[in-house]
């Protein structure tokens, strides 16, 4: 194939590009996190950093998406796939070197090109548990970086050991390998994201824990409390469930919130929104929530997103966890998408109250609700759970002008907003269960591993039902060919590689 020819040609001509290795490395002000789904990390450790394999260098390629925050200083790579070469895929392998065959690389580079993915090349060193790049690595990294850049593929190189690793990104502007200030490898597990391996220059951060949390520290220790204090929680929807959930998280010590809602406080909200008072009627829900948080603690930092969730994907992708407290299927669809694309755990809540025979004067009520936890790449997503009503979602996501057209042409029935029953006791129950899932995830408290990701509450018995939904390979969202770990770049926006590699 063209790409292969191009790669081999590059390998032959690479000598003429050689410059002094010391000029090829730059230390830059950037933090990198590489997130592996737990099964992929285990596969990698098994074949790369296993003590038994310590007699020769090993080699693996990873295909990733990435996200950059607004400051451009924090970069996260989400590992989508790993390629572990067999013995037949290697040209040479010894205690000082490992070289894969060109056709092994060609296949993976083509795939990365088509998926708009970044390539992370990972290898091990025999003599080091926390290795640094050798001069040979640097030269090789620059060669690969240049080649992949010519195919419009981003290239990252990593050398890994049992106790640490080094990582560098190819920078085409400087023709250099850029070393970050801090780096960490994390894994996405059934119970959330855990840091497993520090980069060579990482230092543990420590914050002072206020005596406010003394009783919690007794439960999950200083470390657990520190983790809670360091979380950035995104809450979409500040109605009945979202408001209670916000209050609980803030009291527990969460210091950073991203709040998204477009609604205004009405008198009929005062029965259930704990942050609202008479004087708040007519105010934006996000604004009243922020005022409440300010009163509670001066250290709480809130970002307010006024509007619908689909208008604020960029801000929400920076959160460590997402809470969906919405009654819109469209919002659920978007939250599920952000969660999967950027590897952000997502806790969805929902409540429902049916009044049976309300007209006949009977006050028989059926109440219920559910908490659904999506751990991208590990559990099933909301779609796998059959948890999104696609028809409703489509309607929810219509722009106002499209909605008008549909109404006029008779495609929308019953668009009048009819108030539905809502009561703080039910909202609190569902919010409490969601917050407990969050606490287990962040502190490592609770049962391990989690044997459910769906809790259903029914008030009639009353009963709690626990269910588990695994990842469905045919799921259009998180299955093969879906958007899992896709990150900032849209999928399938490129022609096939043979069309552009023709010049090689
Ligand atoms: Zn090396
Ligand atoms: Zn799915």
PDB file of C-alpha atoms and ligand atoms in Angstrom, residues 336 340 380-384 471-472 475-479, ligand 2:
ATOM      1  CA  UNK A 336     -23.969  10.347  27.074  1.00  0.00           C
ATOM      2  CA  UNK A 340     -18.071   8.629  25.934  1.00  0.00           C
ATOM      3  CA  UNK A 380     -22.510  -0.009  28.976  1.00  0.00           C
ATOM      4  CA  UNK A 381     -23.570   3.533  28.085  1.00  0.00           C
ATOM      5  CA  UNK A 382     -27.089   4.962  28.391  1.00  0.00           C
ATOM      6  CA  UNK A 383     -27.770   3.771  24.855  1.00  0.00           C
ATOM      7  CA  UNK A 384     -26.661   0.190  25.733  1.00  0.00           C
ATOM      8  CA  UNK A 471     -20.893  -2.585  26.977  1.00  0.00           C
ATOM      9  CA  UNK A 472     -22.648  -3.731  23.820  1.00  0.00           C
ATOM     10  CA  UNK A 475     -23.923  -0.008  20.326  1.00  0.00           C
ATOM     11  CA  UNK A 476     -23.800   2.907  17.838  1.00  0.00           C
ATOM     12  CA  UNK A 477     -22.357   5.171  20.537  1.00  0.00           C
ATOM     13  CA  UNK A 478     -19.830   3.122  22.556  1.00  0.00           C
ATOM     14  CA  UNK A 479     -19.490   0.014  20.353  1.00  0.00           C
TER      15      UNK A 479
HETATM   16 ZN1  LIG B   2     -23.274   1.981  24.423  1.00  0.00          ZN
END
